[in-house]
PDB file of C-alpha atoms in Angstrom:
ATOM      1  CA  UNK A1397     102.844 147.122 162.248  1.00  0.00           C
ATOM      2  CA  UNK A1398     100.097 147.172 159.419  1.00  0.00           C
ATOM      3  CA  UNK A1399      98.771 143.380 160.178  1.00  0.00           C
ATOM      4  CA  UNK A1400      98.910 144.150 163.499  1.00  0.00           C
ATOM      5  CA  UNK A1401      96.678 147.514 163.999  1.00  0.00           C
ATOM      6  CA  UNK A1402      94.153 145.722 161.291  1.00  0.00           C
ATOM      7  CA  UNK A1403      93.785 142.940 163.988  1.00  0.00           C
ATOM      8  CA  UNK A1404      92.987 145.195 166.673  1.00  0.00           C
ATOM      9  CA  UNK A1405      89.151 144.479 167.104  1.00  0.00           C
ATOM     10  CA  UNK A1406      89.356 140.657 166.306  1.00  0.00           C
ATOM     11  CA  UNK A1407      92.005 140.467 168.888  1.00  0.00           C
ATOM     12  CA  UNK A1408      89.684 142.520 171.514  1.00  0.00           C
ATOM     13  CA  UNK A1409      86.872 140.680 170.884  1.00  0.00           C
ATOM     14  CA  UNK A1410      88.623 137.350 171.322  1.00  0.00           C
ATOM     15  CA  UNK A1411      89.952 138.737 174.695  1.00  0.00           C
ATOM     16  CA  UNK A1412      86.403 138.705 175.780  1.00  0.00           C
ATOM     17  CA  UNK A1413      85.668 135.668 174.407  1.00  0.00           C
ATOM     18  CA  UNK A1414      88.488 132.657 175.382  1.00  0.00           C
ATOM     19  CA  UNK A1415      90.840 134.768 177.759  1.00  0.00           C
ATOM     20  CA  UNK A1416      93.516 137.272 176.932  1.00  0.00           C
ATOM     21  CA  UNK A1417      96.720 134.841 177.473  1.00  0.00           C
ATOM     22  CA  UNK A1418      95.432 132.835 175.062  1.00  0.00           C
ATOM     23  CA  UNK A1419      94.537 135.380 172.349  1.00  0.00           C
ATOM     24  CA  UNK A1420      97.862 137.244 173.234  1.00  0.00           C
ATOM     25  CA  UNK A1421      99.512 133.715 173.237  1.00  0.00           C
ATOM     26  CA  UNK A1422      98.674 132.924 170.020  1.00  0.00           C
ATOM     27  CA  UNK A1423      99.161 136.247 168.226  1.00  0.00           C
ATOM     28  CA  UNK A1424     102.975 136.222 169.507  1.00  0.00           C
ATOM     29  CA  UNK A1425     105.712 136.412 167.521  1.00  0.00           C
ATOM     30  CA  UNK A1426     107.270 133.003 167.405  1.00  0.00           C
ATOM     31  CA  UNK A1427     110.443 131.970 169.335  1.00  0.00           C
ATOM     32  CA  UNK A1428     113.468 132.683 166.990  1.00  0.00           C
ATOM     33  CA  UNK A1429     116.364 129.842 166.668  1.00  0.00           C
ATOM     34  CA  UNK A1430     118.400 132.255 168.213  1.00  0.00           C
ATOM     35  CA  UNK A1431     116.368 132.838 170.917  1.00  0.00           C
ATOM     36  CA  UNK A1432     116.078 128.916 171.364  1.00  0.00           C
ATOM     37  CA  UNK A1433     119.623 128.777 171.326  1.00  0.00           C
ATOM     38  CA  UNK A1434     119.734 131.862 174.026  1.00  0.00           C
ATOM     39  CA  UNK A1435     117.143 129.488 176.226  1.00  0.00           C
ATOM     40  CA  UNK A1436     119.661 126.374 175.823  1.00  0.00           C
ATOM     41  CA  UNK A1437     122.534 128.326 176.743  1.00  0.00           C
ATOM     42  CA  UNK A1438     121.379 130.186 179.765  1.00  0.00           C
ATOM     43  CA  UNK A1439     119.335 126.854 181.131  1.00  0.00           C
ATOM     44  CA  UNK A1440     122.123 124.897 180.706  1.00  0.00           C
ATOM     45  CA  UNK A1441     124.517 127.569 182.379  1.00  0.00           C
ATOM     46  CA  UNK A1442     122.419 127.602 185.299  1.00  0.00           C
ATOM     47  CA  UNK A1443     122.696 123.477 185.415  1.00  0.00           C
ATOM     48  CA  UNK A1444     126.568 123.863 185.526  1.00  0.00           C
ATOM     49  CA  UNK A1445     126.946 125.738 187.978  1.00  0.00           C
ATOM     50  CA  UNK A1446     124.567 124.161 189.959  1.00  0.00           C
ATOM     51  CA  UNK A1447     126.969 120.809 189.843  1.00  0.00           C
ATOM     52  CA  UNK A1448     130.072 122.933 190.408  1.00  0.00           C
ATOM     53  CA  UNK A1449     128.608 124.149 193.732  1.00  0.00           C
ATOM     54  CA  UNK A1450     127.957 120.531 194.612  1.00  0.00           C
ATOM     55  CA  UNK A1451     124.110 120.655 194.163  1.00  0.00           C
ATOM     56  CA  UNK A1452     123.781 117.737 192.428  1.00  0.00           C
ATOM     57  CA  UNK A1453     119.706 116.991 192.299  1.00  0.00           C
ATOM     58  CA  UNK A1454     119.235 120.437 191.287  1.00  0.00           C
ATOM     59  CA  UNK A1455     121.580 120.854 188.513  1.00  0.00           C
ATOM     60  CA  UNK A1456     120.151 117.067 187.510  1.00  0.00           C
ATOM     61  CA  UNK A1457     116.754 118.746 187.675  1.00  0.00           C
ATOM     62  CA  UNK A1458     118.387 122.240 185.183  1.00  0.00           C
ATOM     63  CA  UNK A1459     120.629 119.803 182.966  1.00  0.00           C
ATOM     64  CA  UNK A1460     117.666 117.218 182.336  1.00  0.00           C
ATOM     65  CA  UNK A1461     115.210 119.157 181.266  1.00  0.00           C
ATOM     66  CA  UNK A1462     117.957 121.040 179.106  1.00  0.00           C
ATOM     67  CA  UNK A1463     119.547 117.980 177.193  1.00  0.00           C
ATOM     68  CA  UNK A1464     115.792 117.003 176.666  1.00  0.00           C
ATOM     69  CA  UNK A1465     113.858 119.741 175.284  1.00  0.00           C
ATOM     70  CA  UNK A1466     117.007 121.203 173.467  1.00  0.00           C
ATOM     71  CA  UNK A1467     119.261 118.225 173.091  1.00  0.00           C
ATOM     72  CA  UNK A1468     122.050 120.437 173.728  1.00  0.00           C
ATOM     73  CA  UNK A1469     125.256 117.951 174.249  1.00  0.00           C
ATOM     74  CA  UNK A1470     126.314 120.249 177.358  1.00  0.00           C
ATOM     75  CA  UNK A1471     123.996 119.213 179.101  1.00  0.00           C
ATOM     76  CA  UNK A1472     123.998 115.914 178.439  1.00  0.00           C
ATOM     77  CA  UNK A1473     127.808 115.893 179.024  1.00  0.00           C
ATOM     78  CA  UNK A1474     127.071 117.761 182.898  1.00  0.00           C
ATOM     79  CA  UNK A1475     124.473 115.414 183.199  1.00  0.00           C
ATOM     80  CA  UNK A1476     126.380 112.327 183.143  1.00  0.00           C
ATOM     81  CA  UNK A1477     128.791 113.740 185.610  1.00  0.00           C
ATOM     82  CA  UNK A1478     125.710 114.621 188.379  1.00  0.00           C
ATOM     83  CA  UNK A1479     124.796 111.451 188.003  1.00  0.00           C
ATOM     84  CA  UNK A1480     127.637 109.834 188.737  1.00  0.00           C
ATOM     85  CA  UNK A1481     128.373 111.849 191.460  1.00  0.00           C
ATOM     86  CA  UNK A1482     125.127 110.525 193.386  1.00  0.00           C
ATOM     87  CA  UNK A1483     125.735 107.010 192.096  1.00  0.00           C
ATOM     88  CA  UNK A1484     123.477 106.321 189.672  1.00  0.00           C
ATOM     89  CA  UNK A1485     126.001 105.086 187.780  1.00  0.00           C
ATOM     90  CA  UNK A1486     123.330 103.383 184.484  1.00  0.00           C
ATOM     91  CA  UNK A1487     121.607 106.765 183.879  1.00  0.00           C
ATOM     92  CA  UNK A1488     125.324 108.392 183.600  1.00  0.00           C
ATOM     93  CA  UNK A1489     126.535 106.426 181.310  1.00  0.00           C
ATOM     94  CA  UNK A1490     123.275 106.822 178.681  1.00  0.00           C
ATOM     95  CA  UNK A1491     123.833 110.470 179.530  1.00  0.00           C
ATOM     96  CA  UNK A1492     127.541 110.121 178.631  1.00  0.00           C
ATOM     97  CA  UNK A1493     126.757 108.265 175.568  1.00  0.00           C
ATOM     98  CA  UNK A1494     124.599 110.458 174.153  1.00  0.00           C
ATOM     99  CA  UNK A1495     126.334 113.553 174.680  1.00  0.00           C
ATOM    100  CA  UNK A1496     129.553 111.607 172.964  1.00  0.00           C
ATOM    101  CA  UNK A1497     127.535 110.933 169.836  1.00  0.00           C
ATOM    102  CA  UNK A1498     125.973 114.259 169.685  1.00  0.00           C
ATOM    103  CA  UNK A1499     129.744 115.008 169.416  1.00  0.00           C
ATOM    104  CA  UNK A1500     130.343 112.539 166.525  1.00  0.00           C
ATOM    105  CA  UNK A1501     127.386 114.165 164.590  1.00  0.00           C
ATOM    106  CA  UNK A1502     128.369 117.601 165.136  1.00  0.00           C
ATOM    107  CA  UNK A1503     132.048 116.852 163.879  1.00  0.00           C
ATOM    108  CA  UNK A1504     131.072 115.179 161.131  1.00  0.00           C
ATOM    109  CA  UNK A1505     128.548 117.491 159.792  1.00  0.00           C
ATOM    110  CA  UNK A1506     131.297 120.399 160.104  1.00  0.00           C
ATOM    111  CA  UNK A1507     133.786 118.278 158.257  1.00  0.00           C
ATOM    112  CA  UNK A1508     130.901 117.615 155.189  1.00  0.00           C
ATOM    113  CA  UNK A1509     130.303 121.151 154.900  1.00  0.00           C
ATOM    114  CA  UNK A1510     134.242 122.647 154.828  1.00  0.00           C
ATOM    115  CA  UNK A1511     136.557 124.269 152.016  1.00  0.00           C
ATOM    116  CA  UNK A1512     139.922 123.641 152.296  1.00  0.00           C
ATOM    117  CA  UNK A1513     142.246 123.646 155.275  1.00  0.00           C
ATOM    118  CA  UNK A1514     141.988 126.558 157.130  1.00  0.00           C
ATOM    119  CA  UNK A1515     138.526 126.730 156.371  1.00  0.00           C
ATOM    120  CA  UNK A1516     138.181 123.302 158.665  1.00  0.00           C
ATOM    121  CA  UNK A1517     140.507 124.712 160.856  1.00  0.00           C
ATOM    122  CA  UNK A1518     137.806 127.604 161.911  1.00  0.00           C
ATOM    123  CA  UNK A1519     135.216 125.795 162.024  1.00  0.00           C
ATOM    124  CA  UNK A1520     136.803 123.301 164.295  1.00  0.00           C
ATOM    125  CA  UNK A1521     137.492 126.219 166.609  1.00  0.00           C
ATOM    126  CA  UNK A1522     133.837 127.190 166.690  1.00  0.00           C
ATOM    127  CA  UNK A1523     132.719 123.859 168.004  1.00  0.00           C
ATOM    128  CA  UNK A1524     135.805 123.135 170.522  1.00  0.00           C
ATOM    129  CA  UNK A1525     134.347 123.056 173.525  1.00  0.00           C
ATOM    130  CA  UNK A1526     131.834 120.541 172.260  1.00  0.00           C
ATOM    131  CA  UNK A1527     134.434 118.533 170.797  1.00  0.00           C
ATOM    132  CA  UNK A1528     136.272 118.200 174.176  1.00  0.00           C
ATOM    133  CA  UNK A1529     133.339 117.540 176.092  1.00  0.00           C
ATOM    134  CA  UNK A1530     132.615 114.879 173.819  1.00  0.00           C
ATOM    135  CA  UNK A1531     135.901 113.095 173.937  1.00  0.00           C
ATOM    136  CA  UNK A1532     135.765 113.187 177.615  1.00  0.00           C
ATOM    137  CA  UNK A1533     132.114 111.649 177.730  1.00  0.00           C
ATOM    138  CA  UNK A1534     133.419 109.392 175.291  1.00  0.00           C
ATOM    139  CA  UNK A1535     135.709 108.297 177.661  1.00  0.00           C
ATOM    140  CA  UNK A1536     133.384 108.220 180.848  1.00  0.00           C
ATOM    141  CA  UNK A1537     131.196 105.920 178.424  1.00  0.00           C
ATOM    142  CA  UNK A1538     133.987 103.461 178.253  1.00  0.00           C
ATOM    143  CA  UNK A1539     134.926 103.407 182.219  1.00  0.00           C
ATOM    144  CA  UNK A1540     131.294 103.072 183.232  1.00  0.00           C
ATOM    145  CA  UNK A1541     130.992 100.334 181.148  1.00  0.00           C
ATOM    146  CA  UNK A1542     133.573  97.997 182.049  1.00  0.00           C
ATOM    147  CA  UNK A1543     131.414  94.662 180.031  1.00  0.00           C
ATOM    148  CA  UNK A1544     132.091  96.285 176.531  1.00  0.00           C
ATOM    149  CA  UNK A1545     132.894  93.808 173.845  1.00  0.00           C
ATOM    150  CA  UNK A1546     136.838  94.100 172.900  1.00  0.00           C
ATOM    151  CA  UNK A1547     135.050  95.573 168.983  1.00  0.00           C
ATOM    152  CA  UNK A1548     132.599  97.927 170.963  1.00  0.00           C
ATOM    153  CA  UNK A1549     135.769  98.857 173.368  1.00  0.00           C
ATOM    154  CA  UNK A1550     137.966  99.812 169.764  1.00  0.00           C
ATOM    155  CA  UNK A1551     135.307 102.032 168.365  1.00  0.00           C
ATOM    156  CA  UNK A1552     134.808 103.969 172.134  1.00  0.00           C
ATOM    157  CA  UNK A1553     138.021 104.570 171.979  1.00  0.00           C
ATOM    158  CA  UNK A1554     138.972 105.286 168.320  1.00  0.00           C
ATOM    159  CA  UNK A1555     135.443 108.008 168.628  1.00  0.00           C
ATOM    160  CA  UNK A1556     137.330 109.506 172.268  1.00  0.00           C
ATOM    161  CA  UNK A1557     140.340 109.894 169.872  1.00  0.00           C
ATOM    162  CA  UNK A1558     138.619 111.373 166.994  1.00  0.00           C
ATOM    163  CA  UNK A1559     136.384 113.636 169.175  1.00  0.00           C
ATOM    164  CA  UNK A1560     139.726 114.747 171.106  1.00  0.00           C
ATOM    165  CA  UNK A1561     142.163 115.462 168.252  1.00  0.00           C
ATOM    166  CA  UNK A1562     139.975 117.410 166.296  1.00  0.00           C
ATOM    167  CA  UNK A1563     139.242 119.416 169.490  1.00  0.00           C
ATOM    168  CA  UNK A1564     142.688 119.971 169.928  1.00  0.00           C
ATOM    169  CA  UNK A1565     143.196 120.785 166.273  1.00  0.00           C
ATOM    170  CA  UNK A1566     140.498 123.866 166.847  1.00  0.00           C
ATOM    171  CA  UNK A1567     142.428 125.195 170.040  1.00  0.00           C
ATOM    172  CA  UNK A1568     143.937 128.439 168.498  1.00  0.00           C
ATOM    173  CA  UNK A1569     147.574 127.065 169.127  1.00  0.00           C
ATOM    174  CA  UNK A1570     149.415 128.493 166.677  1.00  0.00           C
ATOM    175  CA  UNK A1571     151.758 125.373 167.091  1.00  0.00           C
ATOM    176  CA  UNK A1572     148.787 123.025 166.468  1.00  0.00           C
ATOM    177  CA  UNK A1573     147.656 124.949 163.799  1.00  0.00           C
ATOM    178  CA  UNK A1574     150.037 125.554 161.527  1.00  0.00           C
ATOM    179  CA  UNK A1575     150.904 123.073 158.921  1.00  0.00           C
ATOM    180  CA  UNK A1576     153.355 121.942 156.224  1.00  0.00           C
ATOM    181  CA  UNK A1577     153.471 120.786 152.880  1.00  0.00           C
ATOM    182  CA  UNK A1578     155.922 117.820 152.708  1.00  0.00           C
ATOM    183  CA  UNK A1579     158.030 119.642 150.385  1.00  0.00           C
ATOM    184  CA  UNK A1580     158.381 122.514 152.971  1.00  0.00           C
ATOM    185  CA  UNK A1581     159.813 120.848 155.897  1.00  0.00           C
ATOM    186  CA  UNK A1582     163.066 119.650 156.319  1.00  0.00           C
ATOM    187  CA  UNK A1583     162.932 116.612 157.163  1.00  0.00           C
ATOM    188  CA  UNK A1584     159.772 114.401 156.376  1.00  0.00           C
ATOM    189  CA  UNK A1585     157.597 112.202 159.361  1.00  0.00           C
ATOM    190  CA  UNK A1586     159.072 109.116 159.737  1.00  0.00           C
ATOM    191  CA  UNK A1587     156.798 106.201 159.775  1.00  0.00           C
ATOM    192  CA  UNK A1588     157.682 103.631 162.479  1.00  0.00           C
ATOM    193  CA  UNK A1589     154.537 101.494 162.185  1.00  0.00           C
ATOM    194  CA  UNK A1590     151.252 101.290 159.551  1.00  0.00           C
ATOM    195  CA  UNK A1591     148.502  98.826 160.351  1.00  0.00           C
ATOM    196  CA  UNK A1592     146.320  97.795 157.054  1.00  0.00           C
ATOM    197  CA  UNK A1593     142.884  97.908 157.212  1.00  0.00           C
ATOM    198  CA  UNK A1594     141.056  94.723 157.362  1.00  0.00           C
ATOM    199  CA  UNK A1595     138.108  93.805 154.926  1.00  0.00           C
ATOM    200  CA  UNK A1596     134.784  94.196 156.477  1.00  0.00           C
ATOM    201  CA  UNK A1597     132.170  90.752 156.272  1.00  0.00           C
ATOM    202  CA  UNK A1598     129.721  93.131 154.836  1.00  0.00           C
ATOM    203  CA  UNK A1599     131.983  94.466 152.267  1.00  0.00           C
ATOM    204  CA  UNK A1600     133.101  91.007 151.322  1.00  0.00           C
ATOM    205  CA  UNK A1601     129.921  89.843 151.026  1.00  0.00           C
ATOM    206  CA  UNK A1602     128.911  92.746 148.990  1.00  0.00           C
ATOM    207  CA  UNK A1603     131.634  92.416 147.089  1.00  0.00           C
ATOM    208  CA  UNK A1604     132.951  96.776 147.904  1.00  0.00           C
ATOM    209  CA  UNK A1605     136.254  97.076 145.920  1.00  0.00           C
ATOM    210  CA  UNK A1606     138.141 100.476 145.511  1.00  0.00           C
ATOM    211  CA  UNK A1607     140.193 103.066 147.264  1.00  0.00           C
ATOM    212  CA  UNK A1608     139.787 105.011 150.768  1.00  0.00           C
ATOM    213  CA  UNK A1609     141.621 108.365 150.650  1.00  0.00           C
ATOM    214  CA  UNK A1610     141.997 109.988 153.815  1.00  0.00           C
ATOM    215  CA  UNK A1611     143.432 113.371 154.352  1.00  0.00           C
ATOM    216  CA  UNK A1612     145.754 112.623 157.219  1.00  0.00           C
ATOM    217  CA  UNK A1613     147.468 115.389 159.851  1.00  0.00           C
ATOM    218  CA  UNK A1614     150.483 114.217 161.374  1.00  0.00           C
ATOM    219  CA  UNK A1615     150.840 116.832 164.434  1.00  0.00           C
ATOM    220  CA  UNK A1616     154.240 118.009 165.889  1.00  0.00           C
ATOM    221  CA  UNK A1617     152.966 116.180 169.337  1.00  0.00           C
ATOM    222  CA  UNK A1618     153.139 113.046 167.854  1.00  0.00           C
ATOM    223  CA  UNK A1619     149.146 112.816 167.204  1.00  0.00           C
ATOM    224  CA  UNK A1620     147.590 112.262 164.388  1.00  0.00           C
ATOM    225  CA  UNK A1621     144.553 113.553 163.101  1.00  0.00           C
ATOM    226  CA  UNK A1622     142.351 111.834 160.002  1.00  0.00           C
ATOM    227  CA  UNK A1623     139.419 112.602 158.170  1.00  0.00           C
ATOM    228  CA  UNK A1624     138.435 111.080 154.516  1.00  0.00           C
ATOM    229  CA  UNK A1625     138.445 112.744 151.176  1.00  0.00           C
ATOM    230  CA  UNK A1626     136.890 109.843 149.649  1.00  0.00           C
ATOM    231  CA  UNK A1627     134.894 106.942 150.656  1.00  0.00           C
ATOM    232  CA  UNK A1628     133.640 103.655 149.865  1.00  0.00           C
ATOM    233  CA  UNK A1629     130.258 101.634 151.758  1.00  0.00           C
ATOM    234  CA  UNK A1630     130.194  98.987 154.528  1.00  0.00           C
ATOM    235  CA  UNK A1631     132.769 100.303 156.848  1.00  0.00           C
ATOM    236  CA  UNK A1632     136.026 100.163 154.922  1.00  0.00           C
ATOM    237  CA  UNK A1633     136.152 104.167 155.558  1.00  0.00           C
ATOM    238  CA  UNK A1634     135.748 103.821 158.709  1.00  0.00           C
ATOM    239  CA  UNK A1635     138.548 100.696 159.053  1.00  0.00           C
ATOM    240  CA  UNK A1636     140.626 102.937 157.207  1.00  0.00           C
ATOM    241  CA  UNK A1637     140.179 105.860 159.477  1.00  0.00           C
ATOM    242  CA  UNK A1638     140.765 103.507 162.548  1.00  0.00           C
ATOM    243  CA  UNK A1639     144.232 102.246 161.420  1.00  0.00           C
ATOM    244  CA  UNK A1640     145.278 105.834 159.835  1.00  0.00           C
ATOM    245  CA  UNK A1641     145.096 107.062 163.677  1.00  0.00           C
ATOM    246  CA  UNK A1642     147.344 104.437 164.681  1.00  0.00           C
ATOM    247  CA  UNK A1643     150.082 105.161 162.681  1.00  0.00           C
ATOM    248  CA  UNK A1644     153.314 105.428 164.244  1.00  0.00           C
ATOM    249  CA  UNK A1645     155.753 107.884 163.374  1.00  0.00           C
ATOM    250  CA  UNK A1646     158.613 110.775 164.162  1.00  0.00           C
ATOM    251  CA  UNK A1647     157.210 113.810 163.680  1.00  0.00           C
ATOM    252  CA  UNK A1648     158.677 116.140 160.702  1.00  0.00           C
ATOM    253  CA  UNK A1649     161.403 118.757 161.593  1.00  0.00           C
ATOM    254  CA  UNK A1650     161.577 122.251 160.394  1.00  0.00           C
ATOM    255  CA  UNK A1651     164.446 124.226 161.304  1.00  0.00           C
ATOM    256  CA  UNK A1652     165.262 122.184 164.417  1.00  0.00           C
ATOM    257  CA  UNK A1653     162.060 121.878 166.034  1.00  0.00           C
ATOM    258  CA  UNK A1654     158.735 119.298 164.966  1.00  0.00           C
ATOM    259  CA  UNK A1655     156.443 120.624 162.782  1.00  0.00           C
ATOM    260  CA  UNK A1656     152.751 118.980 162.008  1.00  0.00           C
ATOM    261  CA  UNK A1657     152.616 118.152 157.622  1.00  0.00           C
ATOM    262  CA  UNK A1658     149.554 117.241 155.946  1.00  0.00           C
ATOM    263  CA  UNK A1659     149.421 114.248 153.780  1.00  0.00           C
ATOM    264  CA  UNK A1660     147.153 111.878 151.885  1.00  0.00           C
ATOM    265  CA  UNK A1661     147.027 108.362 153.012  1.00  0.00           C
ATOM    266  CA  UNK A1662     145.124 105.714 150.372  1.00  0.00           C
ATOM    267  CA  UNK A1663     143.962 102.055 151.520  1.00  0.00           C
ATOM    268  CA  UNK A1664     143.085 100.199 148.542  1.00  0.00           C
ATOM    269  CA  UNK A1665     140.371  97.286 149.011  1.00  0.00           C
ATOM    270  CA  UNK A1666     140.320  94.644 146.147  1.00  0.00           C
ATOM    271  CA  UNK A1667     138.481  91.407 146.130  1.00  0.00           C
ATOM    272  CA  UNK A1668     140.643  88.395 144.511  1.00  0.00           C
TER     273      UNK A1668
END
């Protein structure tokens, strides 16, 4: 209050000067993140509900201007869905891309900042809804883009999978949420099938040796759920994490009924 009632005849005498809007303009408080946030949120609201009423080139109009100025993967996710509706079937599927990798970059900075279990388990919840949005753009990427390479088609699919497990793992199911130690349950997952990770050119060329450890979530539904504890360069982690999700196996039992167990999973990598 002090700053402000010293700058009481500077700020009248600029009135006169360049224009009050200006003057009053620049002497504003600036926008909080919060209230940034606020803007995204209601803008993007208004874009929604403009597709689910069937008004297509207006919520375009809302949800474009909202995935733009605030990036806000919403948006972008809506987006790609009004566009598709009124057949412009490119411009989706950049929408739906983007809104799937804003997904991958969201999940993986909440995984890089986590404690231990639960503490993922929280945080997963928090971001949920962007998760699942993401999966599903993921997978709108994939069917508007029917000339994908068969290795571009893998990684679509294995980030549609990543994006929608981890959503599901944040759901507040008390069935999806609760997990075993091995020693716990009665009777331990059973694999059926366990791909091995192939080397990487780049990693054979760089010569990468060492261990991927991945902190794997067999869930009572059969899915499975990976994320790594510790890495190594050149896309061995992420060959790791691409074969760990494609394990096979009979979920654990626990007093009759399937139970989801955490477990560590290690892919070593030498170079002979």
């Amino acid at each position: 209050m002090y700053r402000y009632r010293q700058c009481l005849p500077l700020i009248f005498f600029l009135c006169t000067v360049i224009g009050s809007n200006t003057v009053l303009a620049f002497f504003a408080p600036a926008a909080t993140p919060q209230g940034i946030k606020t803007a995204a949120t209601d803008q993007t609201a208004q874009g929604i509900t403009l597709y689910q009423q069937g008004k297509n080139e207006e919520a375009i109009k809302a949800l474009k201007d909202s995935a733009k100025r605030y990036d806000d993967l919403r948006a972008w996710h809506y987006l790609g869905l009004a566009l598709e509706k009124i057949g412009k079937t490119t411009d989706a599927r950049k929408a739906h891309e983007k809104a799937a990798k804003l997904g991958s970059n969201l999940l993986e900075s909440q995984l890089g900042s986590v404690g231990d279990f639960q503490d993922t388990v929280r945080k997963l919840g928090v971001i949920r809804t962007e998760l699942v949005l993401g999966g599903s753009s993921a997978q709108k990427y994939i069917d508007l883009n029917p000339n994908l390479s068969h290795s571009k088609r893998e990684e679509w699919i294995a980030r549609a999978d990543e994006l929608n497990s981890f959503g599901e793992l944040g759901n507040n199911d008390p069935a999806t949420q609760t997990f075993f130690q091995m020693s716990q349950v009665d009777v331990k997952p059973r694999i059926l099938s366990k791909l091995e990770p192939p080397y990487t050119e780049e990693a054979r060329r760089n010569k990468v040796s060492g261990t991927v450890i991945l902190r794997v979530l067999f869930l009572a539904n059969g899915r499975v759920v990976a994320y790594p504890i510790k890495t190594l360069p050149d896309g061995l982690t992420e060959e790791s994490m691409r074969v760990a999700r494609k394990i096979k196996f009979v979920p654990a039992m626990k007093g009759g009924k399937p139970v989801s167990v955490r477990a560590e999973v290690e892919y070593t990598f030498d170079i002979y």
